[in-house]
Coordinates of C-alpha atoms and ligand atoms in Angstrom, one line a residue:
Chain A
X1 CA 42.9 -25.4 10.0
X2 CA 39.9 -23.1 10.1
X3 CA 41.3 -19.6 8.6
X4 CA 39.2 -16.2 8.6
X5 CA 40.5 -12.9 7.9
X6 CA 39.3 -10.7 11.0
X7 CA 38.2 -7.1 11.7
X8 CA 38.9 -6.2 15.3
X9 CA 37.6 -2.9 15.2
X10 CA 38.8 0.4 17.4
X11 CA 37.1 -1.1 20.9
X12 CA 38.8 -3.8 20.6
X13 CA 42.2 -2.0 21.1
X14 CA 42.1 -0.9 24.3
X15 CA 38.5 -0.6 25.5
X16 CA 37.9 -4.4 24.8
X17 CA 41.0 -5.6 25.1
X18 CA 40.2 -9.1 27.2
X19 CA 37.6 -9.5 23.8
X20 CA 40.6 -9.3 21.4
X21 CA 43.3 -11.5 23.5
X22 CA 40.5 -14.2 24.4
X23 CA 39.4 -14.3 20.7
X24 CA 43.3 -15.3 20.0
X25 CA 43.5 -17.8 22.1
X26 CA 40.3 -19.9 22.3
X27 CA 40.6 -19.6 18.1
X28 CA 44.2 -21.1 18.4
X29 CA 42.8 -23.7 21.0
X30 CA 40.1 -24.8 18.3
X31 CA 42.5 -25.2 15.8
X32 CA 41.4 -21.8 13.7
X33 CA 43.3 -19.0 12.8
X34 CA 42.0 -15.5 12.3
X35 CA 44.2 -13.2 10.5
X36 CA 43.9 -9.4 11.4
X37 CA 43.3 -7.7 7.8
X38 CA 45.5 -4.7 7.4
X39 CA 45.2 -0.8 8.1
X40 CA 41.4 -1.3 8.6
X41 CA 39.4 1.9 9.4
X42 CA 36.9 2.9 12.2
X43 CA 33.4 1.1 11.0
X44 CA 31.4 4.4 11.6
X45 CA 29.9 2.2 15.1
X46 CA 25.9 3.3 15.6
X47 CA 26.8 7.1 15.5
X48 CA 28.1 7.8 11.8
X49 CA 25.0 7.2 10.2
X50 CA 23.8 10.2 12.0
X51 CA 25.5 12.5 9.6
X52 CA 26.0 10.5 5.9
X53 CA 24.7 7.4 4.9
X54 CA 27.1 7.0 1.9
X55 CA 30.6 7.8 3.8
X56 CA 28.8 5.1 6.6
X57 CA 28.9 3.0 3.6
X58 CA 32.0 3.9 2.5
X59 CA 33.6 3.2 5.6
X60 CA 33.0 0.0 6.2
X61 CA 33.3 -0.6 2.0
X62 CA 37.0 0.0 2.5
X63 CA 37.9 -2.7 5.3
X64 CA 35.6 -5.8 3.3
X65 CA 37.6 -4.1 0.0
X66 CA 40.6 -5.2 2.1
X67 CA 39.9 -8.4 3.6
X68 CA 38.1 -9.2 0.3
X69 CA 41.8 -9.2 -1.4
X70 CA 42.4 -12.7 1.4
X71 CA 39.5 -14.4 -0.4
X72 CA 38.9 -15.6 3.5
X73 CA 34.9 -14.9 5.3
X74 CA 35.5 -12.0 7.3
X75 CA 34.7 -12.0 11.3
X76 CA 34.1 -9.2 13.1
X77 CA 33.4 -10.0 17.0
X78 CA 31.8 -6.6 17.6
X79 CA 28.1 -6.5 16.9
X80 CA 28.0 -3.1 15.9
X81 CA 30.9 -3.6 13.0
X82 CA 29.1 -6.9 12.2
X83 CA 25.9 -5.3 11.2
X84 CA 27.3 -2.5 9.5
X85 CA 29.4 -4.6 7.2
X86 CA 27.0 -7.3 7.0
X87 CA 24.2 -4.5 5.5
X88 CA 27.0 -2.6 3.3
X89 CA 27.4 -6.0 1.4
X90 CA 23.8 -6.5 1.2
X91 CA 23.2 -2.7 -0.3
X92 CA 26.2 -2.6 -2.3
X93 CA 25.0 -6.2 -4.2
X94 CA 21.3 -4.8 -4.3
X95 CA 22.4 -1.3 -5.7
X96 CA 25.2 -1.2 -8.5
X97 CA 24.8 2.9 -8.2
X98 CA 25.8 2.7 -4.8
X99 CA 28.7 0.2 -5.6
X100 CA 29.9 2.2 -8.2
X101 CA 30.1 5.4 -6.4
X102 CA 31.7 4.0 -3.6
X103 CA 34.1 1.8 -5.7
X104 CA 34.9 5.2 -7.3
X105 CA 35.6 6.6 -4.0
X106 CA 37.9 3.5 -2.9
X107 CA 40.0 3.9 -6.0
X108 CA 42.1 6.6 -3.7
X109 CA 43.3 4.0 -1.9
X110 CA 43.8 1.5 -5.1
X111 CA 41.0 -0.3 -3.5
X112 CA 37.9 -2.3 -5.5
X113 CA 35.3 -4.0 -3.5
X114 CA 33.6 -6.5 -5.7
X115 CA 30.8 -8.0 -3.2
X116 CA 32.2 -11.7 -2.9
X117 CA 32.8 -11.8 1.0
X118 CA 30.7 -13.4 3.6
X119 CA 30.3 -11.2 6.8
X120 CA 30.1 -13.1 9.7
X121 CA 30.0 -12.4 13.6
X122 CA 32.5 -14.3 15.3
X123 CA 29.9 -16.4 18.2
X124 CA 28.3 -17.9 14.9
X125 CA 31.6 -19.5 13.4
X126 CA 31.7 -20.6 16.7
X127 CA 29.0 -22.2 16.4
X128 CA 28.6 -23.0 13.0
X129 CA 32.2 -23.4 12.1
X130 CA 33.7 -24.8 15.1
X131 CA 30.5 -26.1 16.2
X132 CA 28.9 -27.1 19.9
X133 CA 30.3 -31.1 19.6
X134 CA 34.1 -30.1 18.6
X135 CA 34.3 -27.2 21.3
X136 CA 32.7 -30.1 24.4
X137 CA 35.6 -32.2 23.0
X138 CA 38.3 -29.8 23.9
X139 CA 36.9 -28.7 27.2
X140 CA 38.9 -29.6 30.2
X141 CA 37.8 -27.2 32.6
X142 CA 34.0 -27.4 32.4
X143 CA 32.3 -24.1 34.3
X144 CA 30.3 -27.1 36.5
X145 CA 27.4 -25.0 38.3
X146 CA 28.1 -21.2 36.9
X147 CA 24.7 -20.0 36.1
X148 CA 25.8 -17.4 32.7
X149 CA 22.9 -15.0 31.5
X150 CA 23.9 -15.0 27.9
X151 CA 22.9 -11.7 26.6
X152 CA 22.8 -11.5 22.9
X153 CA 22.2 -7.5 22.6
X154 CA 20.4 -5.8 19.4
X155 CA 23.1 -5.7 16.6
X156 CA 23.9 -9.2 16.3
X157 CA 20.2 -10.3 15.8
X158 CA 18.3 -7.0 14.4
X159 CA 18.2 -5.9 11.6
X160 CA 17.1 -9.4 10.6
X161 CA 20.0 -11.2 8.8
X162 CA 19.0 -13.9 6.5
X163 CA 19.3 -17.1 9.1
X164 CA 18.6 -16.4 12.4
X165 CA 15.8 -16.4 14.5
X166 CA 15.9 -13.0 16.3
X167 CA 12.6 -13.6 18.5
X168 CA 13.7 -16.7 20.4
X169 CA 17.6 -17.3 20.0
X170 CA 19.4 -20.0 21.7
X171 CA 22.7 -20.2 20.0
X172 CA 23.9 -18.2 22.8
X173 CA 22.8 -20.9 25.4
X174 CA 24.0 -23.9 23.3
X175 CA 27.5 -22.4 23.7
X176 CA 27.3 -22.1 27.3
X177 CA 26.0 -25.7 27.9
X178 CA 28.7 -27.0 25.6
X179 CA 31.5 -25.5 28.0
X180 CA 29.5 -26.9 30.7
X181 CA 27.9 -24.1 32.6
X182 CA 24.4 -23.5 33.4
X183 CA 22.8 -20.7 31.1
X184 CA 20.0 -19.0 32.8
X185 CA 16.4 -17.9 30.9
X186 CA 15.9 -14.2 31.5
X187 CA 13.3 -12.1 29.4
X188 CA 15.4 -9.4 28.4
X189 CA 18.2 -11.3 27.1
X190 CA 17.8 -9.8 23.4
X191 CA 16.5 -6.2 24.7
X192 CA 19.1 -2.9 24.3
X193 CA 21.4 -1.8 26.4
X194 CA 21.2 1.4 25.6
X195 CA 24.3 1.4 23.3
X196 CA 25.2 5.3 23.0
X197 CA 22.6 6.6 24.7
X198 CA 25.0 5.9 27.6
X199 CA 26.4 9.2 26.4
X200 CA 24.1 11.2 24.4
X201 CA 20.8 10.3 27.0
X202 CA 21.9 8.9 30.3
X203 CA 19.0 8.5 32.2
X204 CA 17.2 6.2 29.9
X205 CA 20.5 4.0 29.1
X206 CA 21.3 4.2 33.0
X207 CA 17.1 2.5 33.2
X208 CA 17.8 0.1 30.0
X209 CA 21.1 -1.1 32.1
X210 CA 19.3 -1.5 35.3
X211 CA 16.4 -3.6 34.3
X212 CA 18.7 -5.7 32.4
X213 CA 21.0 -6.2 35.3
X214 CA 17.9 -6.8 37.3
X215 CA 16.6 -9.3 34.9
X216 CA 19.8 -11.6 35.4
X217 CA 20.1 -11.1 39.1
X218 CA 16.2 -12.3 39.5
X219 CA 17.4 -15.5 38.0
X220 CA 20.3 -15.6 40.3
X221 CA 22.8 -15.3 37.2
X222 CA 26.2 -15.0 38.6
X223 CA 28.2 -13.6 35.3
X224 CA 26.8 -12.4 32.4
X225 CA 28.1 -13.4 29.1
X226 CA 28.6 -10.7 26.0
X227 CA 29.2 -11.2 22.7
X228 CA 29.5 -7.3 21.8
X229 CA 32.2 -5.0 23.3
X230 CA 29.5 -2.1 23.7
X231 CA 27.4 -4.2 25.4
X232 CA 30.4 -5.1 27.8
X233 CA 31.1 -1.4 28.4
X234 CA 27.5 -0.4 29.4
X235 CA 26.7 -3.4 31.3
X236 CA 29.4 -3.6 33.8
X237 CA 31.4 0.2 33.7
X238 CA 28.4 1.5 34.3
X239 CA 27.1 -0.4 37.5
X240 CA 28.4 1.9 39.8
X241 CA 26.6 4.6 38.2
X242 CA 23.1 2.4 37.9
X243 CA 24.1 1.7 42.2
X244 CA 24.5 5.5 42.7
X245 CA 21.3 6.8 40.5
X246 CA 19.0 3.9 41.9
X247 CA 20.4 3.1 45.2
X248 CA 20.9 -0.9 44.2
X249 CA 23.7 -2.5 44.9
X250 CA 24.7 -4.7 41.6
X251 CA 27.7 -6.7 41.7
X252 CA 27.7 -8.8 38.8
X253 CA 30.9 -9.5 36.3
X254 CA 30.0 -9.3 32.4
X255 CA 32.6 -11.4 30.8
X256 CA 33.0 -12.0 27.1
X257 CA 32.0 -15.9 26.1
X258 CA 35.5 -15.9 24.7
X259 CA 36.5 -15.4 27.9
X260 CA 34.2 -18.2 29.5
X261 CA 35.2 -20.9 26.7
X262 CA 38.4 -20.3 27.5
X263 CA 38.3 -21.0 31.0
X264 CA 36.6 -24.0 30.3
X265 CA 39.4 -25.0 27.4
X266 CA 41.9 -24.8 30.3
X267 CA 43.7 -21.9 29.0
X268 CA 44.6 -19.1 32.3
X269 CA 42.8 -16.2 32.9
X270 CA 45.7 -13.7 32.4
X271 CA 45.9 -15.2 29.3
X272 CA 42.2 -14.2 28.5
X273 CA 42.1 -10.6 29.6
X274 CA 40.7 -11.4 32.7
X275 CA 41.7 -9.1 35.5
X276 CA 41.0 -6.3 33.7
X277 CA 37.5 -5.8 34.9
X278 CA 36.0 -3.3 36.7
X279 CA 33.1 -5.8 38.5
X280 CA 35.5 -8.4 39.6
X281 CA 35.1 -11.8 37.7
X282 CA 36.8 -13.8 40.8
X283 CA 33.8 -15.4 42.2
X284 CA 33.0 -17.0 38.6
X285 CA 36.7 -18.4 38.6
X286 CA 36.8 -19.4 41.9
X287 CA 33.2 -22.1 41.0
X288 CA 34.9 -23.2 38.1
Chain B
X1 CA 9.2 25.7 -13.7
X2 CA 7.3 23.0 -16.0
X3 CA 3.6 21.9 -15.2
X4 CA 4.1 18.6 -13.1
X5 CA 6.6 20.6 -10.5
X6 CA 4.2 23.2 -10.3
X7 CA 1.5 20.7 -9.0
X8 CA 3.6 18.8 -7.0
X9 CA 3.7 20.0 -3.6
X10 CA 7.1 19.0 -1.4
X11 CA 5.3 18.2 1.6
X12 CA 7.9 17.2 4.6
X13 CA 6.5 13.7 4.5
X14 CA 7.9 13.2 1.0
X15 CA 11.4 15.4 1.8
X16 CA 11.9 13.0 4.4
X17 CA 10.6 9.7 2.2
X18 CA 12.0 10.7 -0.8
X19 CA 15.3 12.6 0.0
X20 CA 16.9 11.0 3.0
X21 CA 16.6 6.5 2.2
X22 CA 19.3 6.6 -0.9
X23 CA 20.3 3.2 0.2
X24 CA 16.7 1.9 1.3
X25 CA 13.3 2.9 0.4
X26 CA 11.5 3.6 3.5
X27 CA 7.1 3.0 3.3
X28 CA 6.7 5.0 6.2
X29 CA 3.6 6.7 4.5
X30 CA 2.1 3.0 4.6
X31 CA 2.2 3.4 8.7
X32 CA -1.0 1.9 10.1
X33 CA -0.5 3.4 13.5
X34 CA -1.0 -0.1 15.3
X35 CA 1.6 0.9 17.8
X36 CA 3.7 -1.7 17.7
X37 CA 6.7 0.0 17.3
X38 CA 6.4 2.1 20.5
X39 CA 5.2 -0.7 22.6
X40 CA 8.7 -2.5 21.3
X41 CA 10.9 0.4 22.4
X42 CA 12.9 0.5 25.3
X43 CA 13.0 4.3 25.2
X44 CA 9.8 5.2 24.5
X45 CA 8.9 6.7 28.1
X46 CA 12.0 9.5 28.1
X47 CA 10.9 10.4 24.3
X48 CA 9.1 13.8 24.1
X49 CA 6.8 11.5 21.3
X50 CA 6.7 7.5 21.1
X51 CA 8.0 6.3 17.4
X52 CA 4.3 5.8 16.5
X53 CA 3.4 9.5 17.2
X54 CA 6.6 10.8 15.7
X55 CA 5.8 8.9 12.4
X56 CA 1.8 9.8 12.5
X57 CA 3.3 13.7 13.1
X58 CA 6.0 13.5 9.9
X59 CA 3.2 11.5 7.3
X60 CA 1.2 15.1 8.9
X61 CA 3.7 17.3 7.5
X62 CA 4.2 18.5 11.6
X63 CA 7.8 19.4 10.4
X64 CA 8.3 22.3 13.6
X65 CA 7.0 20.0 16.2
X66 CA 9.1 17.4 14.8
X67 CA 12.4 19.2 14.9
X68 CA 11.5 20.2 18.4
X69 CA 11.2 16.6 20.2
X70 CA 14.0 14.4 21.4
X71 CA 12.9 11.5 20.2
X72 CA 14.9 10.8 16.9
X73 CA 18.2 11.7 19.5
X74 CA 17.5 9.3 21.8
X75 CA 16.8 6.4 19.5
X76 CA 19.1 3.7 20.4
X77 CA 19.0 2.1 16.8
X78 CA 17.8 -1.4 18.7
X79 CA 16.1 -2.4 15.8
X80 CA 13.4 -3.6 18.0
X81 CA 10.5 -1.8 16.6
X82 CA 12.2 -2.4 12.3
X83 CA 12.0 -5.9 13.1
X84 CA 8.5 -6.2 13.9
X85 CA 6.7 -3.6 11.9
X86 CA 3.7 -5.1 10.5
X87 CA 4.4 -2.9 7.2
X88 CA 8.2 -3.2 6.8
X89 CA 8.8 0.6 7.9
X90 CA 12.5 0.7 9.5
X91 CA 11.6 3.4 12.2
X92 CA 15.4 2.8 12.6
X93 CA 16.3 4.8 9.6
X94 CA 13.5 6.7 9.9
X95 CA 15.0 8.2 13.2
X96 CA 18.5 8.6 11.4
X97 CA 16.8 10.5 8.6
X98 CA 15.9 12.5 10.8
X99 CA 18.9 12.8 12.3
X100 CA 20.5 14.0 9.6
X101 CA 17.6 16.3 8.0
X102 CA 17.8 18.5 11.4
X103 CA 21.9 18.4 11.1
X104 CA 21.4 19.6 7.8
X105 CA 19.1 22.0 8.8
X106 CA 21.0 23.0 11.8
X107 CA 17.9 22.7 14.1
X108 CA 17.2 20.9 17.3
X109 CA 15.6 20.7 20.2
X110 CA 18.3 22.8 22.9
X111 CA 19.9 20.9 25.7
X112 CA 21.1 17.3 23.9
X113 CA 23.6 15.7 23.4
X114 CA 23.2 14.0 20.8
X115 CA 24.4 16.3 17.7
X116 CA 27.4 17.2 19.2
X117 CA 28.1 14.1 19.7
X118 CA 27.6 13.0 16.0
X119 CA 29.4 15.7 14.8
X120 CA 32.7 15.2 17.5
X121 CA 32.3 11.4 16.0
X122 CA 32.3 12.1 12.4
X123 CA 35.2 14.6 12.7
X124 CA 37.5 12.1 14.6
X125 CA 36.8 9.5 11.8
X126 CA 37.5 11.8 9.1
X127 CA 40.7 13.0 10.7
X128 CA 42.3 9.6 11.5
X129 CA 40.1 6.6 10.5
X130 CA 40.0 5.2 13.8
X131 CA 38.3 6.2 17.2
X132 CA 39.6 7.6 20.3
X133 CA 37.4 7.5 23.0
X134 CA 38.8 10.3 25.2
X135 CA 39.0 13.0 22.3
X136 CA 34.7 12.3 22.9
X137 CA 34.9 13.4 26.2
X138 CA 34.5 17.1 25.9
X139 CA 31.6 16.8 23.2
X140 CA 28.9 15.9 26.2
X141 CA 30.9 15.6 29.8
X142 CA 30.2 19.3 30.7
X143 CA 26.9 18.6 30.2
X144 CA 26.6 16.5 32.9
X145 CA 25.1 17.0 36.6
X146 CA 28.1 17.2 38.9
X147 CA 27.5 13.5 40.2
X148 CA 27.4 12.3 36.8
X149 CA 30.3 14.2 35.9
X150 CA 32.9 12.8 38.8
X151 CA 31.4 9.5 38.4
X152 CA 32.2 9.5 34.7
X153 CA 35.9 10.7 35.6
X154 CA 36.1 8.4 38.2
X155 CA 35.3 5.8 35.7
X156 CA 37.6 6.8 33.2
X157 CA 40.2 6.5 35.8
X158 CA 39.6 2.7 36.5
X159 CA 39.7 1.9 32.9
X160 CA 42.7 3.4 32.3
X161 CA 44.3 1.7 35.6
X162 CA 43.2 -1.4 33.9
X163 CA 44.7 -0.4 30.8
X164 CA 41.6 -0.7 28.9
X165 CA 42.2 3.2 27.8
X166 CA 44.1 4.4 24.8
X167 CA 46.7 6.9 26.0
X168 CA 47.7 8.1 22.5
X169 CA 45.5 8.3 19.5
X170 CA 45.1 5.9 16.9
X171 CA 45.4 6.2 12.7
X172 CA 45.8 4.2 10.2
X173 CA 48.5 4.3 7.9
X174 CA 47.5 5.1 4.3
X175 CA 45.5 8.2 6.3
X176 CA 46.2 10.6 2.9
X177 CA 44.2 7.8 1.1
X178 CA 41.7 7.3 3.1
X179 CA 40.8 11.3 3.3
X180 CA 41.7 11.7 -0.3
X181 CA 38.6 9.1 -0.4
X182 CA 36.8 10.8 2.0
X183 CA 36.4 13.9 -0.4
X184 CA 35.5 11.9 -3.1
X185 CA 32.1 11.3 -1.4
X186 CA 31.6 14.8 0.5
X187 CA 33.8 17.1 -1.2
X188 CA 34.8 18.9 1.9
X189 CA 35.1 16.0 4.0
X190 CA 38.4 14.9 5.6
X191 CA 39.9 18.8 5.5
X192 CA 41.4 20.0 8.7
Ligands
LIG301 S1 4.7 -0.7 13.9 FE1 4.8 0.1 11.8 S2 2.6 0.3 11.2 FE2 2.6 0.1 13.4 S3 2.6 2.2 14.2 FE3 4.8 1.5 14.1 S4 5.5 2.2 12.0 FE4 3.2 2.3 12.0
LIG302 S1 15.3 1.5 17.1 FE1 14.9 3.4 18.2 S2 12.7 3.8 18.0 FE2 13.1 1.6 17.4 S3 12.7 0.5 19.3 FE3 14.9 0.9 19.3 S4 15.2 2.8 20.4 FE4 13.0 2.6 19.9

């Protein structure tokens, strides 16, 4: 048994809630176990770094000072947590000033954070932990003719960790033939969704969201696959609001791959989260 | 004052380069102006300056202009131009920096959304250690056009149907701790 000490993060609450109960079960499916560390903290998301790049720091220093205690990698499915954390270690092993003042800062909550943690986003132990061959073998529902846009998003691939090719990615598509569906080339598949400019500028995360939505439906996508729970959010909840400022008419369910490996492990779609969209995600079940 | 500061000049180039990257040197001074950055940015056309511009105007010392523009608020910290920068600049941080030099300096351009945003952000962390998405709400919905603004409502409506909205806000448990270590890195952060 695979076992991971895991950082939901606050989306994953409420907001992303199909994200969080699909994670559960497709891990429990693949014989892994991810073990929610305790009284984690808000990550700071894309907007604390705004105000102070130290407490940004410090935030996510406290939640790997915590896992770090399980002696487990720690996996965040939320590509905004995952690159904050993943960087924090990186600056915090490159800079013993930095470690030091935020280790002294930690203290208050008899925390130490000694740099000995692996960060990892949770579609890579999919596919490097689980891996492509072992997750075909458990599939008993295969998504037979769903054509999945796999969107991987910005934070998961940029800033550049050390292993990945962030130009041309195709880890996201490797998953999705494993499970059995089609995944479909689209050129914006690693271009921004505006993350919170959804808020802070509308009009040019309302564009970003159309073009990308566009982008899938030109090759006749019929789900799109996420990986990030801000990508989820700006992708489908804000459809109507792309069909009412453009005049389209976009229709198209954005699912979490947790969700879609699920499916295809056999496990029921209540059981997954889904039902809880806002695009419905019934025409993807009813091909599979 | 000694000799050396006398002749040393703090131009706004090296208060932004020097002051603001703690974490991360920054080169931006090494900027070649190729324009690769703002051809890689998905905002570039609603930015009163691309990222190229903005970086040619700062390396200037064009520190009012600057302040004025939108362009470091509407950065969607993609990553898109960092990762391909011919001369390892991270425009990324670059657009934070200057996110926080004009919060620091209480200046910006009038109408965004941005810095009140930030600010409503970083308060509800420092208060409970978690988010809550609908304390957010009032930090930009009123400045929405009216369609905007019922769609937005109309949206919140369906998530919370759904139940993918918190009703009641989160916070984690040792929250004395966790402000107690708030102050220990700004001294006034985490009071009431
Ligand atoms: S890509 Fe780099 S060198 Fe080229 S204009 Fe942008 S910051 Fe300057
Ligand atoms: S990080 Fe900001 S400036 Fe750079 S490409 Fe993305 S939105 Fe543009």
């Amino acid at each position: 048994m695979k076992e991971f000490a895991y950082f939901p993060g606050c989306s994953l609450e409420k907001l992303a809630i199909g994200y969080h109960v699909s994670a559960l079960e497709t891990a429990k499916k693949l014989g892994m176990k991810l073990h929610e560390i305790e009284d984690w903290n808000c990550c700071g998301s894309t907007t604390y770094f705004h105000i102070d790049e130290l407490l940004a720091y410090t935030l996510s220093a406290r939640n790997l000072a915590i896992a770090e205690k399980t002696g487990l990698d720690l996996v965040a499915p939320c590509s905004a947590c995952y690159k904050n954390m993943y960087f924090t270690v990186a600056h915090m092993k490159k800079d013993p000033d930095l470690a030091e003042h935020i280790n002294y800062a930690l203290e208050e909550d008899g925390l130490h954070f000694s740099g000995q943690i692996n960060v990892r986003h949770l579609i890579e132990v999919y596919m490097e932990d689980i891996g492509t061959e072992e997750i075909k073998n458990n599939v008993t529902h295969p998504l037979e003719g769903v054509r999945v846009a796999p969107y991987y998003g910005c934070q998961i691939l940029r800033p550049k960790k050390d292993h990945m090719d962030i130009e041309h990615p195709l880890f996201f598509e490797e998953l999705l033939t494993a499970i059995g569906a089609t995944p479909v080339d689209y050129p914006l598949k690693t271009r921004c969704c505006g993350g919170s400019l959804i808020i802070s500028s509308r009009p040019a995360a309302l564009t970003m969201v159309k073009n990308l939505l566009q982008s899938a439906v030109d090759r006749q996508a019929s789900v799109i696959a996420t990986a990030c729970p801000m990508c989820q959010v700006n992708l489908e909840c804000y459809q109507q609001s792309v069909n009412q400022e453009f005049g389209t008419n976009y229709s198209i369910p954005v699912l979490y791959f947790t969700q879609l490996v699920g499916l295809a492990l056999g496990i029921a779609p209540k059981k997954l989260g889904i039902g809880k969209e806002l695009v419905s995600a019934l025409p993807v079940l009813a091909t599979s | 004052m000694t000799e050396a500061s006398e002749t040393y000049t703090f131009t706004f180039m090296r208060e932004v380069s020097g002051l603001l990257h703690a974490a991360d040197g920054n080169p931006f001074p090494m900027c070649v102006q190729c324009g690769t950055c703002s051809g890689s940015c998905p905002v570039a056309a609603y930015m009163d300056y691309t990222p190229r511009q903005i970086i040619a105007m700062v390396n200037a010392g064009l520190k009012d202009q600057v302040m004025e523009s939108n362009t470091f608020w509407y950065c969607a910290s993609c990553y898109q131009c960092t990762v391909r920068c011919p001369q390892g600049i991270s425009i990324t941080e670059l657009m934070y920096a200057l996110q926080r030099y004009s919060i620091w300096k209480n200046k910006y351009k009038e109408g965004l959304i941005g810095p009140s945003f930030s600010e409503a952000f970083a308060k509800m962390i420092v208060r409970t250690g978690r988010t809550f998405e609908p304390i957010l709400a009032p930090s930009y919905i009123f400045s929405f056009k009216l369609g905007e603004f019922f769609r937005e409502i109309q949206n919140a409506t369906e998530l919370m149907i759904k139940g993918r909205l918190p009703l009641l806000p989160a916070q984690i448990k040792r929250l004395d701790n966790f402000k107690r270590m708030v102050r220990r890195i700004i001294p006034m952060g985490g009071v009431e």
